Amino acid sequence: MSYQPPAYYQQPQRSGNRGLGAGITSIVAGVLSPIAAVVSIPLGIAAVASAMSRYNQGNDAWWIGALVLAGVAVLLAIVAVVCGLIAVFRAGRMNAGRITGIIGLAIMAVNIFGIVFMVFLVLGSGQGF
């Protein structure tokens, strides 16, 4: 015979914040991703200028910095989308987790084409050298 709790015992209530951490991560990554992409553009321009300079041949530090920031922008975009989807589907009903997940996905929906353009701009600037 299994144990039955007394009638006055109530199960502990779950908090309504399932998915909140993933939603906040989605928003933060969605905001930081275009910043990393925008910063990578001046580094790409500096890499082109460095390659064109006759006094600074073979300096690849600008390219490495530009490519690292472009990679960080892409990685943050992926993190924002994945965390936003986790927050939306993990939250069982409309709660803080689902709302922050939707906000993070909305930020990425607005930013994704700009981020892709900036990354291609950085990658394309290195094709001539």
mmCIF file of C-alpha atoms in Angstrom:
data_model
loop_
_atom_site.group_PDB
_atom_site.id
_atom_site.type_symbol
_atom_site.label_atom_id
_atom_site.label_comp_id
_atom_site.label_asym_id
_atom_site.label_seq_id
_atom_site.Cartn_x
_atom_site.Cartn_y
_atom_site.Cartn_z
ATOM 1 C CA MET A 1 0.000 0.000 0.000
ATOM 2 C CA SER A 2 1.440 3.332 -1.002
ATOM 3 C CA TYR A 3 1.679 6.376 1.186
ATOM 4 C CA GLN A 4 -1.074 8.931 0.733
ATOM 5 C CA PRO A 5 -0.402 12.419 2.088
ATOM 6 C CA PRO A 6 -3.028 13.925 4.391
ATOM 7 C CA ALA A 7 -5.876 15.836 2.797
ATOM 8 C CA TYR A 8 -4.518 19.190 3.999
ATOM 9 C CA TYR A 9 -1.187 18.670 2.251
ATOM 10 C CA GLN A 10 -0.801 20.615 -0.980
ATOM 11 C CA GLN A 11 1.794 20.083 -3.622
ATOM 12 C CA PRO A 12 4.321 22.916 -3.859
ATOM 13 C CA GLN A 13 3.371 25.283 -6.623
ATOM 14 C CA ARG A 14 5.713 25.712 -9.536
ATOM 15 C CA SER A 15 6.913 29.187 -10.163
ATOM 16 C CA GLY A 16 5.739 30.694 -13.416
ATOM 17 C CA ASN A 17 9.227 31.562 -14.631
ATOM 18 C CA ARG A 18 10.136 28.496 -16.692
ATOM 19 C CA GLY A 19 12.294 29.566 -19.602
ATOM 20 C CA LEU A 20 13.052 32.982 -18.148
ATOM 21 C CA GLY A 21 16.829 32.425 -18.136
ATOM 22 C CA ALA A 22 16.807 31.315 -21.763
ATOM 23 C CA GLY A 23 14.641 34.297 -22.697
ATOM 24 C CA ILE A 24 16.965 36.771 -21.019
ATOM 25 C CA THR A 25 19.955 35.101 -22.691
ATOM 26 C CA SER A 26 18.161 35.428 -26.020
ATOM 27 C CA ILE A 27 17.593 39.155 -25.506
ATOM 28 C CA VAL A 28 21.187 39.805 -24.411
ATOM 29 C CA ALA A 29 22.650 37.806 -27.302
ATOM 30 C CA GLY A 30 20.223 39.480 -29.722
ATOM 31 C CA VAL A 31 21.436 42.906 -28.625
ATOM 32 C CA LEU A 32 25.153 42.042 -28.587
ATOM 33 C CA SER A 33 25.217 40.276 -31.957
ATOM 34 C CA PRO A 34 24.739 43.361 -34.167
ATOM 35 C CA ILE A 35 27.205 45.278 -31.998
ATOM 36 C CA ALA A 36 29.891 42.670 -32.721
ATOM 37 C CA ALA A 37 28.993 42.750 -36.419
ATOM 38 C CA VAL A 38 29.200 46.548 -36.577
ATOM 39 C CA VAL A 39 32.578 46.570 -34.828
ATOM 40 C CA SER A 40 33.922 43.994 -37.288
ATOM 41 C CA ILE A 41 33.396 46.366 -40.243
ATOM 42 C CA PRO A 42 36.016 48.973 -39.216
ATOM 43 C CA LEU A 43 38.454 46.156 -38.564
ATOM 44 C CA GLY A 44 37.801 44.836 -42.071
ATOM 45 C CA ILE A 45 38.348 48.311 -43.516
ATOM 46 C CA ALA A 46 41.563 48.621 -41.500
ATOM 47 C CA ALA A 47 42.661 45.252 -42.864
ATOM 48 C CA VAL A 48 42.118 46.458 -46.434
ATOM 49 C CA ALA A 49 43.990 49.683 -45.710
ATOM 50 C CA SER A 50 46.783 47.737 -44.037
ATOM 51 C CA ALA A 51 47.094 45.423 -47.024
ATOM 52 C CA MET A 52 47.203 48.390 -49.432
ATOM 53 C CA SER A 53 49.885 50.168 -47.428
ATOM 54 C CA ARG A 54 53.370 49.618 -48.770
ATOM 55 C CA TYR A 55 54.855 50.016 -45.298
ATOM 56 C CA ASN A 56 52.765 47.374 -43.590
ATOM 57 C CA GLN A 57 52.965 44.280 -45.777
ATOM 58 C CA GLY A 58 51.889 40.979 -44.283
ATOM 59 C CA ASN A 59 50.084 42.363 -41.236
ATOM 60 C CA ASP A 60 47.188 39.959 -40.747
ATOM 61 C CA ALA A 61 46.183 41.102 -37.266
ATOM 62 C CA TRP A 62 43.369 43.261 -38.672
ATOM 63 C CA TRP A 63 41.949 40.336 -40.644
ATOM 64 C CA ILE A 64 42.069 38.045 -37.658
ATOM 65 C CA GLY A 65 40.262 40.609 -35.503
ATOM 66 C CA ALA A 66 37.620 41.252 -38.155
ATOM 67 C CA LEU A 67 36.996 37.564 -38.736
ATOM 68 C CA VAL A 68 36.844 36.815 -35.013
ATOM 69 C CA LEU A 69 34.254 39.546 -34.457
ATOM 70 C CA ALA A 70 32.257 38.394 -37.483
ATOM 71 C CA GLY A 71 32.326 34.868 -36.047
ATOM 72 C CA VAL A 72 31.242 36.171 -32.641
ATOM 73 C CA ALA A 73 28.338 38.000 -34.298
ATOM 74 C CA VAL A 74 27.197 34.818 -36.036
ATOM 75 C CA LEU A 75 27.614 32.767 -32.860
ATOM 76 C CA LEU A 76 25.612 35.288 -30.820
ATOM 77 C CA ALA A 77 22.872 35.284 -33.468
ATOM 78 C CA ILE A 78 22.635 31.497 -33.260
ATOM 79 C CA VAL A 79 22.605 31.609 -29.442
ATOM 80 C CA ALA A 80 19.839 34.242 -29.482
ATOM 81 C CA VAL A 81 17.623 32.188 -31.784
ATOM 82 C CA VAL A 82 18.198 28.878 -29.988
ATOM 83 C CA CYS A 83 17.671 30.377 -26.518
ATOM 84 C CA GLY A 84 14.570 32.213 -27.722
ATOM 85 C CA LEU A 85 13.082 28.990 -29.062
ATOM 86 C CA ILE A 86 13.956 27.133 -25.862
ATOM 87 C CA ALA A 87 12.287 29.858 -23.786
ATOM 88 C CA VAL A 88 9.138 29.862 -25.910
ATOM 89 C CA PHE A 89 8.700 26.089 -25.965
ATOM 90 C CA ARG A 90 9.826 25.462 -22.381
ATOM 91 C CA ALA A 91 7.275 27.860 -20.925
ATOM 92 C CA GLY A 92 4.024 25.983 -20.668
ATOM 93 C CA ARG A 93 1.826 29.043 -20.825
ATOM 94 C CA MET A 94 2.186 32.760 -21.347
ATOM 95 C CA ASN A 95 4.603 33.749 -18.610
ATOM 96 C CA ALA A 96 7.771 35.800 -18.216
ATOM 97 C CA GLY A 97 9.889 33.096 -19.889
ATOM 98 C CA ARG A 98 7.750 32.961 -23.009
ATOM 99 C CA ILE A 99 7.492 36.753 -23.250
ATOM 100 C CA THR A 100 11.261 37.257 -22.995
ATOM 101 C CA GLY A 101 11.806 34.470 -25.536
ATOM 102 C CA ILE A 102 9.421 36.147 -27.973
ATOM 103 C CA ILE A 103 11.170 39.498 -27.443
ATOM 104 C CA GLY A 104 14.575 37.902 -28.076
ATOM 105 C CA LEU A 105 13.310 36.260 -31.267
ATOM 106 C CA ALA A 106 11.757 39.548 -32.394
ATOM 107 C CA ILE A 107 15.064 41.359 -31.873
ATOM 108 C CA MET A 108 16.844 38.745 -33.961
ATOM 109 C CA ALA A 109 14.186 38.888 -36.677
ATOM 110 C CA VAL A 110 14.895 42.598 -37.054
ATOM 111 C CA ASN A 111 18.684 42.223 -36.860
ATOM 112 C CA ILE A 112 19.395 39.061 -38.821
ATOM 113 C CA PHE A 113 19.603 40.572 -42.303
ATOM 114 C CA GLY A 114 21.829 43.389 -41.103
ATOM 115 C CA ILE A 115 24.137 40.932 -39.357
ATOM 116 C CA VAL A 116 24.362 38.716 -42.450
ATOM 117 C CA PHE A 117 25.115 41.763 -44.610
ATOM 118 C CA MET A 118 27.855 42.970 -42.248
ATOM 119 C CA VAL A 119 29.479 39.527 -42.045
ATOM 120 C CA PHE A 120 29.449 39.173 -45.837
ATOM 121 C CA LEU A 121 30.885 42.686 -46.115
ATOM 122 C CA VAL A 122 33.816 41.719 -43.887
ATOM 123 C CA LEU A 123 34.336 38.383 -45.628
ATOM 124 C CA GLY A 124 34.000 39.940 -49.081
ATOM 125 C CA SER A 125 36.506 42.691 -48.378
ATOM 126 C CA GLY A 126 39.222 40.071 -48.101
ATOM 127 C CA GLN A 127 38.591 38.501 -51.496
ATOM 128 C CA GLY A 128 40.807 40.885 -53.409
ATOM 129 C CA PHE A 129 43.919 40.257 -51.335
#
